[in-house]
Tab-separated table of C-alpha atoms in Angstrom:
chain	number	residue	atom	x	y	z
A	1153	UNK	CA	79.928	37.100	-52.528
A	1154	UNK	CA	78.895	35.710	-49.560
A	1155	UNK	CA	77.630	32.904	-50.693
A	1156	UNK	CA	81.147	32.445	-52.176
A	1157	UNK	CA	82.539	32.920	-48.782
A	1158	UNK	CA	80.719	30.542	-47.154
A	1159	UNK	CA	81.295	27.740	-49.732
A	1160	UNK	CA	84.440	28.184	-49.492
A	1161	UNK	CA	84.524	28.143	-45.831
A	1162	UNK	CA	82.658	25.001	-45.938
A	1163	UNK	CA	85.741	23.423	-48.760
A	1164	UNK	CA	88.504	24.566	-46.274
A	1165	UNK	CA	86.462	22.470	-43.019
A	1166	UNK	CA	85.531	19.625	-45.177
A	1167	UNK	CA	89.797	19.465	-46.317
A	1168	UNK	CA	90.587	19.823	-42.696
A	1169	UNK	CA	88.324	16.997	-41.668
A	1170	UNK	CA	89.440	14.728	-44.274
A	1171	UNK	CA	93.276	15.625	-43.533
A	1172	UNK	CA	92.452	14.749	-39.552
A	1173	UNK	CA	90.578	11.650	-40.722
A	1174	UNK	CA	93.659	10.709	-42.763
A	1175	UNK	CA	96.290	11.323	-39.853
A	1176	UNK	CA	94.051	9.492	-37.228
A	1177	UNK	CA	93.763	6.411	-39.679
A	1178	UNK	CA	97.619	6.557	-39.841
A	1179	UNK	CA	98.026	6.714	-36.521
A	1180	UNK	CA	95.874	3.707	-35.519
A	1181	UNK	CA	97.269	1.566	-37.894
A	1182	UNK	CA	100.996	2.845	-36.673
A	1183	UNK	CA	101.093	3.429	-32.928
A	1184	UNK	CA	104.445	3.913	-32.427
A	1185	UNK	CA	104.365	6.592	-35.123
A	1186	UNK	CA	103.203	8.832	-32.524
A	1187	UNK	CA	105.687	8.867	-29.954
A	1188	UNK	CA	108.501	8.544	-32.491
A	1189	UNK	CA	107.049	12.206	-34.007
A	1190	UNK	CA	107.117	13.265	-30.785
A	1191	UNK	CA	110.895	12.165	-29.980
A	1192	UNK	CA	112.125	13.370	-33.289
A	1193	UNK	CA	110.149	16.945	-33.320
A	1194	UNK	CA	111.868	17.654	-29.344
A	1195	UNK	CA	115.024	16.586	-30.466
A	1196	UNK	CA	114.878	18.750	-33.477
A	1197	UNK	CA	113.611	21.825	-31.069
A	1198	UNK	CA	116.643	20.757	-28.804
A	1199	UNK	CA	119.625	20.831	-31.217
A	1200	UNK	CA	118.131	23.926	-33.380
A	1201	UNK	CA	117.898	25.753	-29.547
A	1202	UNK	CA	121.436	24.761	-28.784
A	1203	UNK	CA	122.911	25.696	-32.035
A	1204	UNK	CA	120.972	29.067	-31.503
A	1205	UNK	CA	123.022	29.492	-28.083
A	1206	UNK	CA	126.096	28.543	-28.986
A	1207	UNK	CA	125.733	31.303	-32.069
A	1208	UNK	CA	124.280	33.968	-29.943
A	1209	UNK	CA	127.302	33.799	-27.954
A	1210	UNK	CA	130.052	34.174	-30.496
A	1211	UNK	CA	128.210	37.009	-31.957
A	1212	UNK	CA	128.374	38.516	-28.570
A	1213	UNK	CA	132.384	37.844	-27.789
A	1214	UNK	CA	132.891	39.296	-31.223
A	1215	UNK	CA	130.358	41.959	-30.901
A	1216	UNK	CA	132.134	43.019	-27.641
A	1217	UNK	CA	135.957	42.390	-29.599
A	1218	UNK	CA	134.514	44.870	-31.427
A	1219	UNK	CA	133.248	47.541	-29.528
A	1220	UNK	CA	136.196	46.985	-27.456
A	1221	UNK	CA	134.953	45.645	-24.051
A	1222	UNK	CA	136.706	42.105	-24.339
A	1223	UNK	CA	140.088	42.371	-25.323
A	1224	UNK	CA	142.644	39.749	-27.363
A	1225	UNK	CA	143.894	38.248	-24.351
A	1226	UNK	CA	140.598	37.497	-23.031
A	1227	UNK	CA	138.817	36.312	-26.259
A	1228	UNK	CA	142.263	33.867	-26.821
A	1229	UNK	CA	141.623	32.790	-23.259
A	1230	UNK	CA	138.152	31.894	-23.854
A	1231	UNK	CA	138.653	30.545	-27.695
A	1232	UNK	CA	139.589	27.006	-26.869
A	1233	UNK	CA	136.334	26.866	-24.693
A	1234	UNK	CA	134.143	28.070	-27.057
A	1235	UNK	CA	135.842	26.434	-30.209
A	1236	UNK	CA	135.565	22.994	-27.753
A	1237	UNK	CA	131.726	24.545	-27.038
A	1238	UNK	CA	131.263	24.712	-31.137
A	1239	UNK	CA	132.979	21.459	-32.053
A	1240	UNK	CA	130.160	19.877	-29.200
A	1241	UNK	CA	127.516	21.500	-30.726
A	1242	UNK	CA	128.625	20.702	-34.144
A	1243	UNK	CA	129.038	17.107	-33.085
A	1244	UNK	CA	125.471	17.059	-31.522
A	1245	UNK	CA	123.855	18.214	-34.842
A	1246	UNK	CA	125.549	15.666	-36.547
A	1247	UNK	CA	124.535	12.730	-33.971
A	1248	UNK	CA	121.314	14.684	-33.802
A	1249	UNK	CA	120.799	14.526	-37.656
A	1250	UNK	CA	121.648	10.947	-37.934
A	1251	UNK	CA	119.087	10.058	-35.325
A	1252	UNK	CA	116.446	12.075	-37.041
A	1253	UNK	CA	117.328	10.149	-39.890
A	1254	UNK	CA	117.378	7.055	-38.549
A	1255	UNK	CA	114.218	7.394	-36.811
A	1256	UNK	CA	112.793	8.010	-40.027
A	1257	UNK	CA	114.241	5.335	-41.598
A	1258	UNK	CA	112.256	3.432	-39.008
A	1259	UNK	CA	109.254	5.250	-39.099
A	1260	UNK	CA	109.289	4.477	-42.823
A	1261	UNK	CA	110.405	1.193	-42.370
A	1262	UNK	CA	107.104	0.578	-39.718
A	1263	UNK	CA	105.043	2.244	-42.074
A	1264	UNK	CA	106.016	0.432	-45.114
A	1265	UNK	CA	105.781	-2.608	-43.182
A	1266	UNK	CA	102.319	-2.304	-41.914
A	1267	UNK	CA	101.312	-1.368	-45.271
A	1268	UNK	CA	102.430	-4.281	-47.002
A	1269	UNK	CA	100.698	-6.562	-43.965
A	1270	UNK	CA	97.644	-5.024	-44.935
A	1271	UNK	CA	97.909	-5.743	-48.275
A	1272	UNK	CA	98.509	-9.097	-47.662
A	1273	UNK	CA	95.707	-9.418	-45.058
A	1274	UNK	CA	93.691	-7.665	-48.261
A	1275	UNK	CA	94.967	-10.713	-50.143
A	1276	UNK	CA	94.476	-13.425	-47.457
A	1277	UNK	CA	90.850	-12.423	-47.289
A	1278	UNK	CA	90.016	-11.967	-51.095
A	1279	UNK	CA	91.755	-15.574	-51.468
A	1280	UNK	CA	89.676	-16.772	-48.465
A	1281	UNK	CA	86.432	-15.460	-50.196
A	1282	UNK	CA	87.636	-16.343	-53.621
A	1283	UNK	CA	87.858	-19.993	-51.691
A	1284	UNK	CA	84.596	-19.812	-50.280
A	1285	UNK	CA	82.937	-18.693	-52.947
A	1286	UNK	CA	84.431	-21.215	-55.276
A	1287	UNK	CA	83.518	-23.937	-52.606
A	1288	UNK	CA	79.728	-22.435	-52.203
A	1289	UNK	CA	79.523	-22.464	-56.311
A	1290	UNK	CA	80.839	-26.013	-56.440
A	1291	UNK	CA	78.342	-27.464	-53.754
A	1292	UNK	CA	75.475	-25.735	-55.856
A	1293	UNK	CA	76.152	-27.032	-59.025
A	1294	UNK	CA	76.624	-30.486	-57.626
A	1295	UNK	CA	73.043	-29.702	-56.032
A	1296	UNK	CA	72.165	-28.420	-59.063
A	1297	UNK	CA	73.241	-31.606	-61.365
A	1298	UNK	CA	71.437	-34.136	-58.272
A	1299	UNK	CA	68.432	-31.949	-58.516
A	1300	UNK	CA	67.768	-31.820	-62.446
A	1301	UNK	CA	68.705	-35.848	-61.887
A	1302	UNK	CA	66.399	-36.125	-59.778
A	1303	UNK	CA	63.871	-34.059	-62.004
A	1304	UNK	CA	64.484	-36.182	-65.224
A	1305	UNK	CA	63.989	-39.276	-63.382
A	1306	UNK	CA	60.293	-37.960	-61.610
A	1307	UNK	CA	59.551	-36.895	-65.067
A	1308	UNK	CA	60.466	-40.628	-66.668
A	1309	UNK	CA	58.704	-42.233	-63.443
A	1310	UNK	CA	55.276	-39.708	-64.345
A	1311	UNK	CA	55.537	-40.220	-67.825
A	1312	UNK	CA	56.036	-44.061	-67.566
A	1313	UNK	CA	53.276	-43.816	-65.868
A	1314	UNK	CA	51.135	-42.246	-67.748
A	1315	UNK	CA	51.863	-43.784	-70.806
A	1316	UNK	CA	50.920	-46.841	-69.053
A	1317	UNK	CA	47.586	-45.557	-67.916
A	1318	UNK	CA	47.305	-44.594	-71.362
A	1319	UNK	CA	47.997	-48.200	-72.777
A	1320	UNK	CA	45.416	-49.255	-70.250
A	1321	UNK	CA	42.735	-47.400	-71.451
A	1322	UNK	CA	43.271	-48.046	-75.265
A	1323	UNK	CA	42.770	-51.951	-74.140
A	1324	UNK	CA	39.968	-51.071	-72.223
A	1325	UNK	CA	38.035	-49.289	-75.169
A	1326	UNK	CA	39.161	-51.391	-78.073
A	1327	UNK	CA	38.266	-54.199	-75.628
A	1328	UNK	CA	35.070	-53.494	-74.129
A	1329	UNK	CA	33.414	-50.473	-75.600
A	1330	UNK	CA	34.832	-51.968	-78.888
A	1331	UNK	CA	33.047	-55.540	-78.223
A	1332	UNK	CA	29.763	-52.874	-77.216
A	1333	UNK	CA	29.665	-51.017	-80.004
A	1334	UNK	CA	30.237	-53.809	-82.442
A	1335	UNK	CA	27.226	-56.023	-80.620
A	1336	UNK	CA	24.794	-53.210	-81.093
A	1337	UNK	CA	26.141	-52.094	-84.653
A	1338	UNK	CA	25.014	-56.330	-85.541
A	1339	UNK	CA	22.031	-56.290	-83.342
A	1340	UNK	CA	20.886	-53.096	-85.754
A	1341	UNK	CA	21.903	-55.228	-88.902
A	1342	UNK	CA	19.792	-58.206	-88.007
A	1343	UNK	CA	16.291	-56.025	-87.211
A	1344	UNK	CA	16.703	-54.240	-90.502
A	1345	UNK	CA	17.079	-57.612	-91.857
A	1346	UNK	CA	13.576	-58.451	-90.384
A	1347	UNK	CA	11.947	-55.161	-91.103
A	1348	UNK	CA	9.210	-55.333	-93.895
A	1349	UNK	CA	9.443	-52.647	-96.551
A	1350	UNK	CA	6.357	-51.556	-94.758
A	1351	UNK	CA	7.331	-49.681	-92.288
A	1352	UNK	CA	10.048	-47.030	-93.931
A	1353	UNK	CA	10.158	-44.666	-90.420
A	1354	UNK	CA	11.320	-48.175	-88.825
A	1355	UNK	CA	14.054	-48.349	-91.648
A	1356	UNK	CA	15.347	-44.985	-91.765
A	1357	UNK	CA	15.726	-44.626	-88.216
A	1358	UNK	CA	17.832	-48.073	-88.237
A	1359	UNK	CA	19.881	-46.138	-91.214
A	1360	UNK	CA	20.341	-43.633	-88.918
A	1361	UNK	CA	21.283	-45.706	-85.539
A	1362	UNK	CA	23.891	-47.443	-87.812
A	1363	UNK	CA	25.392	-44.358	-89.008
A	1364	UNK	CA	25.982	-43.188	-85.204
A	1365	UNK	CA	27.353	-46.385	-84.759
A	1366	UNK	CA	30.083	-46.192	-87.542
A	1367	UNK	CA	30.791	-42.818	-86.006
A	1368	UNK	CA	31.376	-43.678	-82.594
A	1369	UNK	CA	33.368	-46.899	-83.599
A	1370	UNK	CA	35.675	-43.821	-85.680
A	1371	UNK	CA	35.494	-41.524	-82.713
A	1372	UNK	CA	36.644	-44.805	-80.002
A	1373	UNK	CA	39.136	-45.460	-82.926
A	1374	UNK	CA	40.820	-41.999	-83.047
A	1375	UNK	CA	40.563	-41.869	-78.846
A	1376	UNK	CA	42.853	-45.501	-79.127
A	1377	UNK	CA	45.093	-43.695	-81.360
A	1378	UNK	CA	45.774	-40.589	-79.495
A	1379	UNK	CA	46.087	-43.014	-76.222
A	1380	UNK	CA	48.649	-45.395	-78.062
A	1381	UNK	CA	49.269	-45.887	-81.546
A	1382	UNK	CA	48.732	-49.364	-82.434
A	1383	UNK	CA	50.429	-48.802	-85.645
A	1384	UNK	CA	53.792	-48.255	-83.304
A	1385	UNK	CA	54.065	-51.481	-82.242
A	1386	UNK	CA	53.128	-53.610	-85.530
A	1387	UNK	CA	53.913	-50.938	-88.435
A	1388	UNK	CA	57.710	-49.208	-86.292
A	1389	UNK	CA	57.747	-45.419	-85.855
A	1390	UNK	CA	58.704	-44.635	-89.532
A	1391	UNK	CA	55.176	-45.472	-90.940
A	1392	UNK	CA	53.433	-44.349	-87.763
A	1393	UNK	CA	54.978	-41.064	-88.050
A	1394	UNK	CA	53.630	-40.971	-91.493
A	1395	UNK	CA	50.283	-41.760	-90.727
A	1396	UNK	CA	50.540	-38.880	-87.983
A	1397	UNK	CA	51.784	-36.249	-90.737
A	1398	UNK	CA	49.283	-37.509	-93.152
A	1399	UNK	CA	46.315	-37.002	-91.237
A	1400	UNK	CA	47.481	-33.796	-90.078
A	1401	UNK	CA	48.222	-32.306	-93.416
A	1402	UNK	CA	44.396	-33.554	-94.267
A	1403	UNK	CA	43.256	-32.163	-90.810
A	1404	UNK	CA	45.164	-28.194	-91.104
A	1405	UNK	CA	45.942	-28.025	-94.564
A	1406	UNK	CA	49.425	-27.884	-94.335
A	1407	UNK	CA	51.427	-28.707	-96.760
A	1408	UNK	CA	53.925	-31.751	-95.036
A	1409	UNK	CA	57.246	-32.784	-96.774
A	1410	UNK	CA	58.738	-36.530	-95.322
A	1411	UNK	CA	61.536	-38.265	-95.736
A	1412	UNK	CA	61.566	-41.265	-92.653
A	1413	UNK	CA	63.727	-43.683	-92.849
A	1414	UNK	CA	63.727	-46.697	-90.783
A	1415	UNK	CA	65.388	-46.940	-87.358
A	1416	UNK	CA	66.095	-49.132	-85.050
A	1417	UNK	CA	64.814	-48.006	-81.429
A	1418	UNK	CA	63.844	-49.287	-78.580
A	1419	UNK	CA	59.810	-49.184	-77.754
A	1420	UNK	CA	59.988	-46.437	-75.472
A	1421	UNK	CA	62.417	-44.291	-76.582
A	1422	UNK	CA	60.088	-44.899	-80.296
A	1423	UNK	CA	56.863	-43.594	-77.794
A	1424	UNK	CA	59.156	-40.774	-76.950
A	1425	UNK	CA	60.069	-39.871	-80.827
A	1426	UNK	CA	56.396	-40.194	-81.195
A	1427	UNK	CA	55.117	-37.981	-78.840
A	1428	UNK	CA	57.548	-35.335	-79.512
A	1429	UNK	CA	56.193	-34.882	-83.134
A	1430	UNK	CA	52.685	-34.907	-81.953
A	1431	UNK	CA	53.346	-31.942	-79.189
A	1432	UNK	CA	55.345	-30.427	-82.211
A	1433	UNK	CA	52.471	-30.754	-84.721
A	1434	UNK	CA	49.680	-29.556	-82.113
A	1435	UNK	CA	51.803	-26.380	-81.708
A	1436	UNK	CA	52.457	-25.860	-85.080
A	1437	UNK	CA	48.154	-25.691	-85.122
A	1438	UNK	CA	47.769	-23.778	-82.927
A	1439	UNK	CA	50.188	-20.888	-82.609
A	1440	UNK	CA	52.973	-21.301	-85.520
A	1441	UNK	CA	50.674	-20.128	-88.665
A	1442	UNK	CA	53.174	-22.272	-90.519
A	1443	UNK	CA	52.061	-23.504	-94.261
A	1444	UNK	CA	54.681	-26.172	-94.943
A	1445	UNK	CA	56.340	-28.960	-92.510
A	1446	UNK	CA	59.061	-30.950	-92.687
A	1447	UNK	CA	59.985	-34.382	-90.994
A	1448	UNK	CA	62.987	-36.058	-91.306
A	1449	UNK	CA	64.065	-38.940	-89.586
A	1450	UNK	CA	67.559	-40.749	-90.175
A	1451	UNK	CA	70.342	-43.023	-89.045
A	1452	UNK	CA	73.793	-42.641	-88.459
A	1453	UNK	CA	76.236	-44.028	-86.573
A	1454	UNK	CA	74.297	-45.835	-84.230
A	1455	UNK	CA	71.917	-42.138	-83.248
A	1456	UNK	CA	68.522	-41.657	-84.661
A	1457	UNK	CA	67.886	-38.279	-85.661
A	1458	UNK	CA	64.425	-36.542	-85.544
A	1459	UNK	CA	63.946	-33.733	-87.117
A	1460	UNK	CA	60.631	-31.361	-87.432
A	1461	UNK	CA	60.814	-27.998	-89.183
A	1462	UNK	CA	57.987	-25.493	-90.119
A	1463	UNK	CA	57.972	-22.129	-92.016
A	1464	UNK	CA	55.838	-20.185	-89.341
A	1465	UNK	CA	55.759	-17.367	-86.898
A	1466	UNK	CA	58.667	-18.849	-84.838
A	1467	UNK	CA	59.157	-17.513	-81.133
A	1468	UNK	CA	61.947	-16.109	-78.731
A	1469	UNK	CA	63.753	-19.104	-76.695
A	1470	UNK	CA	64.257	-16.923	-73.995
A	1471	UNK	CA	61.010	-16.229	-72.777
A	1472	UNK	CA	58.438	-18.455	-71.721
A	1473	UNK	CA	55.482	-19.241	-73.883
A	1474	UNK	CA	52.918	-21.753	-73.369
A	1475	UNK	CA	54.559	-23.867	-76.453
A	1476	UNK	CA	57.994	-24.279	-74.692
A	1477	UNK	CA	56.274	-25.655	-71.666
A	1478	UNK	CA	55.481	-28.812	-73.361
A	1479	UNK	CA	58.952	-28.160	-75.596
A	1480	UNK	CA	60.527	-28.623	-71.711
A	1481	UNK	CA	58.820	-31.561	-70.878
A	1482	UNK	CA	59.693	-33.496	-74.331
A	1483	UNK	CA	63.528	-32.328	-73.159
A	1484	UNK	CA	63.149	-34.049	-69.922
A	1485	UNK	CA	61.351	-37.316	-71.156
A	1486	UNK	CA	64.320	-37.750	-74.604
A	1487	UNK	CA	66.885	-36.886	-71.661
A	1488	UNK	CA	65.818	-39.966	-69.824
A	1489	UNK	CA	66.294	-42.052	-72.431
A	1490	UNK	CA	69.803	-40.631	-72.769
A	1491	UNK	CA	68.973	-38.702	-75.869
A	1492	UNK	CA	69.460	-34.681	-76.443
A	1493	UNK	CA	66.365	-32.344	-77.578
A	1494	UNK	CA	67.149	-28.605	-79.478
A	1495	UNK	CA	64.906	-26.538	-80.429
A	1496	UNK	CA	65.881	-23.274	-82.656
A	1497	UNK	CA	63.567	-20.797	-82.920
A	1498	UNK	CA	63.313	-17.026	-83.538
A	1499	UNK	CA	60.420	-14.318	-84.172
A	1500	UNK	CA	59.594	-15.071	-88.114
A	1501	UNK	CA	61.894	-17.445	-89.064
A	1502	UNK	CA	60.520	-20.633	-88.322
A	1503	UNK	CA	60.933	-23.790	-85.453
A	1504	UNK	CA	63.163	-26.360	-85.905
A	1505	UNK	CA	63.382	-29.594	-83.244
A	1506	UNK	CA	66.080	-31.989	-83.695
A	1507	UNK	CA	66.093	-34.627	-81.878
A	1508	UNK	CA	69.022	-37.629	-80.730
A	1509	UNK	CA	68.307	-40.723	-79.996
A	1510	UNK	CA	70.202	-43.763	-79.215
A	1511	UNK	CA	69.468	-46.925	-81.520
A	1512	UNK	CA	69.144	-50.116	-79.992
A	1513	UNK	CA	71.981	-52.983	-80.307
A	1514	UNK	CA	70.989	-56.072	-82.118
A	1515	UNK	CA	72.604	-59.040	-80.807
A	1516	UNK	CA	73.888	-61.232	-83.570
């Protein structure tokens, strides 16, 4: 019971609080609300203690008619007075009503008026933000479109690069560790030439020399490859990409369906389309668990399209993986030559990579 009491209790002060929190907010958003309240509630006081006087005393001239103290005479004597008194009084509650009223019309009129100021204020400052924040969203996207500009071209500048570095060293080793190799793979030839049958240690060891020979002329060949496909430049991407698929169908046993027709590109944009099926194919080893590929490649109307499918594990484009890193890179590099990159994946069903490329205008 107590306990009841005291919640209660603690309702009631929490009610009053908020009701003098409410009255004080009014107040200092209407200051003249104040003194108005106080006009109207003395003038109300004023006419309701007048009326009250002028009513006590008729009661008492007819009271006394009554009881005989005042007589006709004397209450017709004093009836215009108090008649005159009552019409004054009467008068003053009128004027006094239509004032009260009036200075509530005001009061509601200043209230009403400061209300709708605020709510325009409320609007002038949710446009002013809206503004702002529209103007803020605006400079960062433009920031946002210069800074992925900026990104695609570092990436072309580091890829150009690097596929230049690349070139470099191909020339290097089919130049001069090619020329080596080649020198000591003849050198070999002509001593076995002039080897007697009598010394077979001496021959099988020469067997043996030439064999490591033919496999690091295979190995340098492969590293060349890898670098830059010679067959890109003399064969076109169609029959390069085939030679890529071939060997690795022979390398993972997958099973690797092609249809590549030719197309028209220009040399690096054909580098690009080359590289993206070789990141595509070294995933596809190593994390898809796919057993059949597919590469397509096609013209129409003026685009190349590349595409590379596979039946495996798939992955979730929303979250990083170690595959899409590379995925993001081939974006950026088919971007700068003014292509588009998509990649559709999801858990189970597969990876698909489509790629658009530009074909290059033959002059006539």
């Amino acid at each position: 019971m107590t306990f009841h009491r005291a919640a209660g209790e603690h309702s009631m002060s929490t009610t009053k609080r908020s009701i003098l929190m409410l009255v004080r907010d009014v107040i200092q958003r209407n200051p003249l609300l104040l003194p108005l309240a106080f006009v109207a509630t003395l003038s109300i006081v004023l006419i309701g203690e007048s009326s009250y006087w002028q009513s006590t005393g008729v009661l008492e001239q007819l009271s006394a008619l009554r009881s005989g103290k005042t007589t006709l005479q004397e209450l017709r004597a004093t009836a215009p007075d108090s008649q005159s008194s009552i019409h004054r009084t009467l008068l003053v509650n009128r004027l006094g009503a239509g004032a009260l009223s009036a200075a509530g019309l005001v009061v509601l009129f200043l209230y009403l008026r400061q209300g709708l100021a605020l709510e325009q204020k409320k609007e002038d400052v949710k446009e002013e933000l809206e503004r702002v924040v529209q103007i803020e969203r605006e400079r960062l996207e433009v920031e946002v479109a210069s800074r992925t500009a900026q990104l695609v071209k570092l990436t072309h500048h580091i890829e150009t690069a690097r596929e230049e570095e690349r070139a470099r060293l191909a020339r290097d080793l089919h130049d001069e560790l090619g020329a080596l190799l080649i020198s000591a793979k003849l050198d070999a030839a002509r001593i076995k030439a002039r080897v007697t049958e009598s010394a077979p240690e001496v021959l099988e060891r020469l067997a043996h020399l030439v064999d490591m020979l033919n496999k690091g002329i295979a190995l340098k060949h492969n590293i060349i490859e890898n670098l830059r496909p010679s067959t890109l430049d003399s064969l076109g991407l169609a029959v390069t990409l085939e030679i890529l698929s071939r060997e690795f169908a022979e390398r993972s046993g997958v099973k690797v369906n092609c249809a590549l027709s030719v197309v028209m590109l220009e040399p690096t944009a054909e580098l690009v389309a080359y590289r993206v099926v070789q990141e595509a194919v070294t995933n596809i080893s190593k994390y898809a668990k796919a057993t059949t590929l597919w590469l397509d490649l096609v013209s129409s109307d003026g685009v190349a399209e590349l595409t590379v499918r596979d039946d495996g594990v798939g992955f979730d484009t929303s979250s990083p993986s170690t595959s899409a890193y590379g995925l993001l890179g081939m974006r950026f590099r088919v971007e700068a030559e003014h292509g588009t990159l998509v990649v559709t994946a999801a858990p189970g069903q597969g990876t698909t990579i489509q790629v658009r490329l530009p074909e290059r205008i033959v002059e006539g």
